[in-house]
N, CA, C and O atoms as CSV, one atom per row, in Angstrom:
chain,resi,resn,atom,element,x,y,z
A,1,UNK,N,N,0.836,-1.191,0.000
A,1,UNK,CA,C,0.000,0.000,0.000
A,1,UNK,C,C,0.871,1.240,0.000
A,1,UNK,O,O,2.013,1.263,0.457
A,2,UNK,N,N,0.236,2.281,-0.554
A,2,UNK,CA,C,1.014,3.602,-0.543
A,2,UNK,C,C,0.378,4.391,0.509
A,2,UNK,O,O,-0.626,4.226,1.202
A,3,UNK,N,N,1.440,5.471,0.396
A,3,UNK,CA,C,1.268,5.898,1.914
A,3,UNK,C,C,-0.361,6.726,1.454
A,3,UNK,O,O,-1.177,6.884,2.362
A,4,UNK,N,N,-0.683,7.166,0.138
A,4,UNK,CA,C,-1.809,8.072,0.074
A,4,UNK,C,C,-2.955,7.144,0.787
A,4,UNK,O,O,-3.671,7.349,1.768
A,5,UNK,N,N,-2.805,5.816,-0.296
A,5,UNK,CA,C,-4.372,4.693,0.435
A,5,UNK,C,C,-3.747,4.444,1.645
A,5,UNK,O,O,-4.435,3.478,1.972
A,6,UNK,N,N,-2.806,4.613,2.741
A,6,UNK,CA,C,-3.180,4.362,3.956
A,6,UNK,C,C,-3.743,5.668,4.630
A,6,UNK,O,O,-4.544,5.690,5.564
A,7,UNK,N,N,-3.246,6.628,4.066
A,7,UNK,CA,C,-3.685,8.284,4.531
A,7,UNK,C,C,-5.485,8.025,4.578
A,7,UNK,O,O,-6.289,8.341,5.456
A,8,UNK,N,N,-5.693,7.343,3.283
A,8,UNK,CA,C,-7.347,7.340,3.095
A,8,UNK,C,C,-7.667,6.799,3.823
A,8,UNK,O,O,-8.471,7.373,4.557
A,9,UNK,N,N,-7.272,5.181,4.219
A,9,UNK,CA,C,-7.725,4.984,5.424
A,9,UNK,C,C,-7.666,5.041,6.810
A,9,UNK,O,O,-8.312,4.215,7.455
A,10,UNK,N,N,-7.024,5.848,7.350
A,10,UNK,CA,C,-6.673,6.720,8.235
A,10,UNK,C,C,-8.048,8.054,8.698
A,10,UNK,O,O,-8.495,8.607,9.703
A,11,UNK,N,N,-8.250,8.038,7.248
A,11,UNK,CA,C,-9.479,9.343,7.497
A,11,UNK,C,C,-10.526,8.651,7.801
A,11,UNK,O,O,-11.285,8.862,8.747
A,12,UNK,N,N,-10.624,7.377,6.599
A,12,UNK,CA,C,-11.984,6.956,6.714
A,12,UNK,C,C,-11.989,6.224,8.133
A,12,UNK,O,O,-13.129,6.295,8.591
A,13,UNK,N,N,-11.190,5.597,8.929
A,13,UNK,CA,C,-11.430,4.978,10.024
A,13,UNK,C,C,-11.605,6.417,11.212
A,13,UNK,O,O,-12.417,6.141,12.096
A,14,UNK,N,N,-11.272,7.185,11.286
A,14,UNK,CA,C,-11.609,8.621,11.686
A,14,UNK,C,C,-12.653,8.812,11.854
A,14,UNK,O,O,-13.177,8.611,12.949
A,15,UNK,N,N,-13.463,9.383,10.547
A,15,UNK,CA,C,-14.562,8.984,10.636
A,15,UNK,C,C,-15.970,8.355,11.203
A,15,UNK,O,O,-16.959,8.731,11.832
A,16,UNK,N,N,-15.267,6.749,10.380
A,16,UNK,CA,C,-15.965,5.778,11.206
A,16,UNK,C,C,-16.005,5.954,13.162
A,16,UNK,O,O,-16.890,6.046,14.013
A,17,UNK,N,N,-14.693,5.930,13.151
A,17,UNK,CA,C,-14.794,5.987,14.716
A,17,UNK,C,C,-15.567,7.027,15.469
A,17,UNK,O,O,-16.253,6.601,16.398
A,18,UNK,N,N,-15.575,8.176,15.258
A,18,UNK,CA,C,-15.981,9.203,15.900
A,18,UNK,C,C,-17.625,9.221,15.597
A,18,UNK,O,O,-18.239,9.709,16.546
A,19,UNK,N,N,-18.371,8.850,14.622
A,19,UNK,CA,C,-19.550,8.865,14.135
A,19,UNK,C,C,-19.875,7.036,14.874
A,19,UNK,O,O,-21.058,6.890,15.181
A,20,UNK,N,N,-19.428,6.411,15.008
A,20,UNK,CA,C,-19.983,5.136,15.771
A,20,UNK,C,C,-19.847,5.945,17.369
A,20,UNK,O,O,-20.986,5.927,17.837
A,21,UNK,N,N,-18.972,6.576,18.271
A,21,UNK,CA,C,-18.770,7.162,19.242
A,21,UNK,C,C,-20.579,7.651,19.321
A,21,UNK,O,O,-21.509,7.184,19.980
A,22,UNK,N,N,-20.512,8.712,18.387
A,22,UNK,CA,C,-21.832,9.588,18.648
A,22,UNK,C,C,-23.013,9.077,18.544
A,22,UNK,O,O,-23.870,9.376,19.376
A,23,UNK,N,N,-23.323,8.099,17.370
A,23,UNK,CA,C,-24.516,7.498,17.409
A,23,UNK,C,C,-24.499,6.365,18.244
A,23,UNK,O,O,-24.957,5.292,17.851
A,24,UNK,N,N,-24.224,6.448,18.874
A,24,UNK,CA,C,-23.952,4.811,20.186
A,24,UNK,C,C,-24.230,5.757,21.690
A,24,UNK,O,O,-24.733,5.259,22.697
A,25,UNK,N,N,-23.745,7.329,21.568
A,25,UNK,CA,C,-23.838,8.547,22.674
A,25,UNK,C,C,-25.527,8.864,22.411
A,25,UNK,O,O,-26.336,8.747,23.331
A,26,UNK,N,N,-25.866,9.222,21.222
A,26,UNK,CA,C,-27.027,9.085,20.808
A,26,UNK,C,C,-27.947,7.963,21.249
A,26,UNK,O,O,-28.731,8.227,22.160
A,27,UNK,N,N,-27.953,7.032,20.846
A,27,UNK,CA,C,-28.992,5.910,21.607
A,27,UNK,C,C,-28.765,5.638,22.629
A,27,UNK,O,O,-29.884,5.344,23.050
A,28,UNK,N,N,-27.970,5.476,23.570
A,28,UNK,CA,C,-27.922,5.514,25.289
A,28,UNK,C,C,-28.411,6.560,25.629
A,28,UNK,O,O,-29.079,6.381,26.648
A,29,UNK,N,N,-28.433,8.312,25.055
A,29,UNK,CA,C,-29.522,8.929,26.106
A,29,UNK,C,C,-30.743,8.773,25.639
A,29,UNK,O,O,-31.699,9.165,26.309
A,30,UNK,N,N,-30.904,8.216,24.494
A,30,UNK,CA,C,-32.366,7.969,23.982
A,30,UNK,C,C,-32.865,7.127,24.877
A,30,UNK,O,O,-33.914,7.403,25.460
A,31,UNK,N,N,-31.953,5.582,25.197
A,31,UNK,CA,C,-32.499,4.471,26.375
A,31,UNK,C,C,-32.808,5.003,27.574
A,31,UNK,O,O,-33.898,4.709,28.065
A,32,UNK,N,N,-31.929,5.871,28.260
A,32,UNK,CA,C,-31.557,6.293,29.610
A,32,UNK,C,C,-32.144,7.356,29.467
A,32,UNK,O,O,-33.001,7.058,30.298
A,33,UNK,N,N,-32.540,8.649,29.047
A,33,UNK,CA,C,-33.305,9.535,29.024
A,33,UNK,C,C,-34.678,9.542,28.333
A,33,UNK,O,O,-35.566,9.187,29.109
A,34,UNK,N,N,-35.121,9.853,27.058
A,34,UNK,CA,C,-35.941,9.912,26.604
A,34,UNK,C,C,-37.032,8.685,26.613
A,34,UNK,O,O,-38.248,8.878,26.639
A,35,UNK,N,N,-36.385,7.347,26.585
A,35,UNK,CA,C,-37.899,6.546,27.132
A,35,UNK,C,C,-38.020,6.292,28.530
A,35,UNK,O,O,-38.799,5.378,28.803
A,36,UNK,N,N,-37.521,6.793,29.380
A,36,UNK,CA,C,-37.551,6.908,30.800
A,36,UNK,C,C,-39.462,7.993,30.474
A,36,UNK,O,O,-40.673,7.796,30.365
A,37,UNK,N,N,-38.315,9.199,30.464
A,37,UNK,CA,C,-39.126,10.083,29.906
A,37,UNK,C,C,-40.583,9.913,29.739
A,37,UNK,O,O,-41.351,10.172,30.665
A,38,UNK,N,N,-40.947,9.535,28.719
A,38,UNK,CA,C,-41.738,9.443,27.583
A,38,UNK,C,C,-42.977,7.866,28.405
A,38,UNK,O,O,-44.170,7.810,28.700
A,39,UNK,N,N,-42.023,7.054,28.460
A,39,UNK,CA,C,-43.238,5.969,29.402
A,39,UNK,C,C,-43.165,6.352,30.832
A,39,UNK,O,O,-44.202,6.876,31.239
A,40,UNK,N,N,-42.409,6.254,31.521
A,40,UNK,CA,C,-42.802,6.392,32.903
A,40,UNK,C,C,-43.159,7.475,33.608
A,40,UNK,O,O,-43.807,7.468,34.654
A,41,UNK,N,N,-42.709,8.461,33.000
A,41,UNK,CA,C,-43.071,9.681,33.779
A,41,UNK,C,C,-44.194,10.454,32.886
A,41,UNK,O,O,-44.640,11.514,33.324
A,42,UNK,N,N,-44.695,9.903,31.544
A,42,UNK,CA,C,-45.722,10.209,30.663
A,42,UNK,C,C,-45.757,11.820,30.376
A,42,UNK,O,O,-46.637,12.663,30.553
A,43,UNK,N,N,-44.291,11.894,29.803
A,43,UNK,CA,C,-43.866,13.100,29.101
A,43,UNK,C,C,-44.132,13.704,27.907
A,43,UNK,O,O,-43.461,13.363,26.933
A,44,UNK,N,N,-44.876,14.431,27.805
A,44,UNK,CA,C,-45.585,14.588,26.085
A,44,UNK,C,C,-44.277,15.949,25.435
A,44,UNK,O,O,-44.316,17.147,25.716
A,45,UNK,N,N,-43.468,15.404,24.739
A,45,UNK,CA,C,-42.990,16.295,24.605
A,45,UNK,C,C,-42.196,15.614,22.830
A,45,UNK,O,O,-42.075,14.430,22.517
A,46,UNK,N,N,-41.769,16.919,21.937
A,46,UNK,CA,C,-41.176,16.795,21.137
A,46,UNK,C,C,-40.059,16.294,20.936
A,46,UNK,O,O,-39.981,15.444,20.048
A,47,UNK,N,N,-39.212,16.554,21.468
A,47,UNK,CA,C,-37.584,16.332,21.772
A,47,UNK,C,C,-37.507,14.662,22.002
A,47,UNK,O,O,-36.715,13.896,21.453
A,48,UNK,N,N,-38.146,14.457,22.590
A,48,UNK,CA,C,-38.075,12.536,22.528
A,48,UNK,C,C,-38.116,12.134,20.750
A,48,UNK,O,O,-37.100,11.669,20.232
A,49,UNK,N,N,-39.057,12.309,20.136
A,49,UNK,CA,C,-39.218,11.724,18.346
A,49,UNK,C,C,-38.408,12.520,17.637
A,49,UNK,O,O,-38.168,11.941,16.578
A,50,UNK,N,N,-37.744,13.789,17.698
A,50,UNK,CA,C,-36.630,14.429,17.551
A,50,UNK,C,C,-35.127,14.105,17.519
A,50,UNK,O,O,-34.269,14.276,16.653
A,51,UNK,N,N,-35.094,13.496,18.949
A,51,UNK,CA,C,-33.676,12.675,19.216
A,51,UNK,C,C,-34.010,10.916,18.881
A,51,UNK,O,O,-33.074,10.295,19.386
A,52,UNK,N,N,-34.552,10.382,18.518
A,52,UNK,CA,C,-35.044,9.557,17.931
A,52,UNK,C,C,-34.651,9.642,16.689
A,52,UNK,O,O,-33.988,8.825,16.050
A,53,UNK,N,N,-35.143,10.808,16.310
A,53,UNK,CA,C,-34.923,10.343,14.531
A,53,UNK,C,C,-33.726,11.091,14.150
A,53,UNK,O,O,-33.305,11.033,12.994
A,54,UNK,N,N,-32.952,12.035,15.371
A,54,UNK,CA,C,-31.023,11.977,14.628
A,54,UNK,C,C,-30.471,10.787,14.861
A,54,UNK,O,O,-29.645,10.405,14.031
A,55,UNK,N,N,-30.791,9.861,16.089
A,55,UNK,CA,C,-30.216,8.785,15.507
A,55,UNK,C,C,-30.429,7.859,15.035
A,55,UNK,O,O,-29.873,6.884,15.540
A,56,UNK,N,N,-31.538,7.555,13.547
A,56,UNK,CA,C,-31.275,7.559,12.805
A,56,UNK,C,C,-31.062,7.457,11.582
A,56,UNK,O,O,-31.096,6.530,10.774
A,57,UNK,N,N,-30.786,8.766,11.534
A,57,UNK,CA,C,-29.997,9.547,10.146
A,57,UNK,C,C,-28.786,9.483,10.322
A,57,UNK,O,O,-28.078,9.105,9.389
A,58,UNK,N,N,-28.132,9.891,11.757
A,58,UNK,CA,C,-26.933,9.362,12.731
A,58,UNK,C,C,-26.427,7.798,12.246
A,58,UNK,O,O,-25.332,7.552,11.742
A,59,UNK,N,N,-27.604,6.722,12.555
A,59,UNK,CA,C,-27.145,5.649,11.760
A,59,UNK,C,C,-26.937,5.181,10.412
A,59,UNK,O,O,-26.272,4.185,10.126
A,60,UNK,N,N,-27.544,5.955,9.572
A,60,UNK,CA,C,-27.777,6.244,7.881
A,60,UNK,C,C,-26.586,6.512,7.713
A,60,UNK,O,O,-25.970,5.683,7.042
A,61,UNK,N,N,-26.001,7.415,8.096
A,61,UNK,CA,C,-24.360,7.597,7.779
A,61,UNK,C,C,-23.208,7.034,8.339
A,61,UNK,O,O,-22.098,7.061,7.806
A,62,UNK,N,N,-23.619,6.257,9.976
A,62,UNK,CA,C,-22.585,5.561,10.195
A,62,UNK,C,C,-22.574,4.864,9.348
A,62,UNK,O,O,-21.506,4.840,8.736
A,63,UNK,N,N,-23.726,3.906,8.823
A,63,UNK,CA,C,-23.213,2.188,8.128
A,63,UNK,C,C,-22.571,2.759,6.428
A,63,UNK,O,O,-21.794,2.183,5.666
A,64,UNK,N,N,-23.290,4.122,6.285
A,64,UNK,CA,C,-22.137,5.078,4.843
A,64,UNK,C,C,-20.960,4.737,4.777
A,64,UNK,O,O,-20.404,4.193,3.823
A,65,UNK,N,N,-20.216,5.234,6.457
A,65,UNK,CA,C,-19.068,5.668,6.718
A,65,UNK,C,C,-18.241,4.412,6.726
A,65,UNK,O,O,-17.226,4.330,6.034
A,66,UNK,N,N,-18.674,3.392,7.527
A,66,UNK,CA,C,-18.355,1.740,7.551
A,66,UNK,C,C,-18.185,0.690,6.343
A,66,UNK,O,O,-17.533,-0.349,6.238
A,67,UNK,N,N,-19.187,1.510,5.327
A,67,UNK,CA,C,-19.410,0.533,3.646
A,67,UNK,C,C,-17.773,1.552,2.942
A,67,UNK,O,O,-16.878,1.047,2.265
A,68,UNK,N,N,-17.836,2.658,3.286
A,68,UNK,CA,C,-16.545,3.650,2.868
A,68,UNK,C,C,-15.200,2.917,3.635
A,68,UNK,O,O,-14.449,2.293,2.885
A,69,UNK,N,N,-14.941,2.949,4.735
A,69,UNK,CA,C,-13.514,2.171,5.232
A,69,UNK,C,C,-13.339,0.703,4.638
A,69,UNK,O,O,-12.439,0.176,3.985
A,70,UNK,N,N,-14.613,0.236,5.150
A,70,UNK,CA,C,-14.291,-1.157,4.427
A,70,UNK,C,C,-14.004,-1.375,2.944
A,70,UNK,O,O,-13.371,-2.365,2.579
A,71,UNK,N,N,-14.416,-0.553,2.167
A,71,UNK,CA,C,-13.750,-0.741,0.593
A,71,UNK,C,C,-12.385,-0.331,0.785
A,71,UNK,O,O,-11.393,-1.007,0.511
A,72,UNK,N,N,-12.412,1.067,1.377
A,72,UNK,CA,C,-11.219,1.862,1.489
A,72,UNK,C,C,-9.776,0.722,1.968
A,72,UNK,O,O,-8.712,0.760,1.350
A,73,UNK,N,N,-10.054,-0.344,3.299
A,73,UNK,CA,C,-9.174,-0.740,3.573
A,73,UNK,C,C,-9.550,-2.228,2.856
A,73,UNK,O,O,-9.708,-2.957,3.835
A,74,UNK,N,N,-9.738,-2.920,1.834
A,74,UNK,CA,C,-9.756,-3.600,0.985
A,74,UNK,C,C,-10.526,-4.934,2.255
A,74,UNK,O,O,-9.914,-6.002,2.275
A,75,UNK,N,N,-11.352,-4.857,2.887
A,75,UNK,CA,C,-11.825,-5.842,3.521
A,75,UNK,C,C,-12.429,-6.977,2.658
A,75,UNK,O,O,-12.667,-6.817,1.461
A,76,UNK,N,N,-12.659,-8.094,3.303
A,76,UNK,CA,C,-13.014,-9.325,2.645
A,76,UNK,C,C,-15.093,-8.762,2.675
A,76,UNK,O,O,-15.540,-7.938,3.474
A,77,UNK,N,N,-15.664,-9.257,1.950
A,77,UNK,CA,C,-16.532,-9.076,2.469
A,77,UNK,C,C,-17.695,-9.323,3.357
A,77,UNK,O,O,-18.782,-8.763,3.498
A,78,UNK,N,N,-17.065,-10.430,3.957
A,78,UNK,CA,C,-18.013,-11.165,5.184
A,78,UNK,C,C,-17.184,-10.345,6.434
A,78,UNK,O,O,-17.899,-10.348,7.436
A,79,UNK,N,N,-16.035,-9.724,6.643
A,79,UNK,CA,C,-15.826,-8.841,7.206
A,79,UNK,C,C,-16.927,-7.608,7.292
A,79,UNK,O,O,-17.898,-7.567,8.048
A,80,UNK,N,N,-16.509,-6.579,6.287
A,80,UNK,CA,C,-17.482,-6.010,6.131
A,80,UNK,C,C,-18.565,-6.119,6.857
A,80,UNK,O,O,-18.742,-5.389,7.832
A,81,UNK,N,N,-19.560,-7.177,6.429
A,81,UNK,CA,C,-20.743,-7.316,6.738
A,81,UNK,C,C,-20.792,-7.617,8.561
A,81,UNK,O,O,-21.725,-7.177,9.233
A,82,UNK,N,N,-19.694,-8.385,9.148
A,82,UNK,CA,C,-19.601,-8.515,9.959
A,82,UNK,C,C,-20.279,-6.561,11.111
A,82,UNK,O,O,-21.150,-6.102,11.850
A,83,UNK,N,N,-19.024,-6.251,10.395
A,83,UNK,CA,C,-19.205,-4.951,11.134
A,83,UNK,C,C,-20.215,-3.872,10.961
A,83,UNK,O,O,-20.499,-2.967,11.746
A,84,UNK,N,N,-20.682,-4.125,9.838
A,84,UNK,CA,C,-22.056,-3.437,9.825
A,84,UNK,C,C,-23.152,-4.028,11.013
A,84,UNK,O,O,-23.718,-3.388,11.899
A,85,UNK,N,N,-23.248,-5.763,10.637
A,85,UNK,CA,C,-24.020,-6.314,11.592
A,85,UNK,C,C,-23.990,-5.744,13.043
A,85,UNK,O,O,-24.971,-5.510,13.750
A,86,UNK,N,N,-22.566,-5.553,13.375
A,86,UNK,CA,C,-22.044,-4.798,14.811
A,86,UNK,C,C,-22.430,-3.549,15.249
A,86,UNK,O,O,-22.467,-3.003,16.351
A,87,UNK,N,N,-22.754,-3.177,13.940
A,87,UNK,CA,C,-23.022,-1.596,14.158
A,87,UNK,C,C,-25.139,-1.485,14.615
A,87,UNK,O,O,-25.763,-0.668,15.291
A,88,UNK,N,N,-25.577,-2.694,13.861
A,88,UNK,CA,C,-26.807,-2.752,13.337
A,88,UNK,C,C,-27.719,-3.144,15.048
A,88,UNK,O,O,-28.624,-2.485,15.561
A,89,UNK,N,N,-27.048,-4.442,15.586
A,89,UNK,CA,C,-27.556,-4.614,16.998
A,89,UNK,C,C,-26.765,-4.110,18.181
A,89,UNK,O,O,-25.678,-4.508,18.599
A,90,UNK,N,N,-27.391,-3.342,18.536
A,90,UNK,CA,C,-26.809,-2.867,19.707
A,90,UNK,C,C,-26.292,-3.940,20.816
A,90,UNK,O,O,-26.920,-4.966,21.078
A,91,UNK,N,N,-25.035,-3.560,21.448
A,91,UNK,CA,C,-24.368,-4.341,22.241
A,91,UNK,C,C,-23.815,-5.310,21.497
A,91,UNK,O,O,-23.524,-6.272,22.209
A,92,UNK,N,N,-23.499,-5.492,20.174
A,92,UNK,CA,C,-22.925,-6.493,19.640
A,92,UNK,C,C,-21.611,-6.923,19.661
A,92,UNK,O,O,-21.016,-7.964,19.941
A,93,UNK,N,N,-21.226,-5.353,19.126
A,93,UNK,CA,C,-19.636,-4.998,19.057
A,93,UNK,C,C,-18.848,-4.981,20.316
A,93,UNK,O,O,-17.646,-4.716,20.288
């Protein structure tokens, strides 16, 4: 490999990482806040289906960002798929 395609994947795992960070930060306060929220304390409020649906669009672009490294770093493709799967059920990875 040349140093440019490792530079690329360097970014794209960047990326990946920091956007799996957030949408994973994203659905734990969704678990831990907003359906707390929303069933038990019978919170009528916007901001619950709001933060709901950034993550995801949040997830729309992680598994982007994940289909991007994995070409980028020439993965097999049951790899690949592996880590999407990881990305797909929570607590997997």
């Amino acid at each position: 490999m040349t140093n440019s395609s490792n530079s690329q994947i360097d970014v794209a795992f960047e990326r990946y990482k920091w956007l799996a960070w957030v949408t994973g930060t994203v659905l734990a306060f969704n678990v831990v806040v907003a359906l707390p929220y929303k069933y038990l304390l019978h919170g009528e409020s916007h901001w619950t289906a709001y933060s709901w649906m950034a993550h995801g669009w949040l997830y729309v672009i992680y598994f982007l960002f994940t289909l991007d490294l994995g070409l980028k770093a020439k993965w097999p493709m049951t790899k690949l798929l592996w880590v999407e799967l990881a990305g797909t059920v929570p607590f997997m990875s």
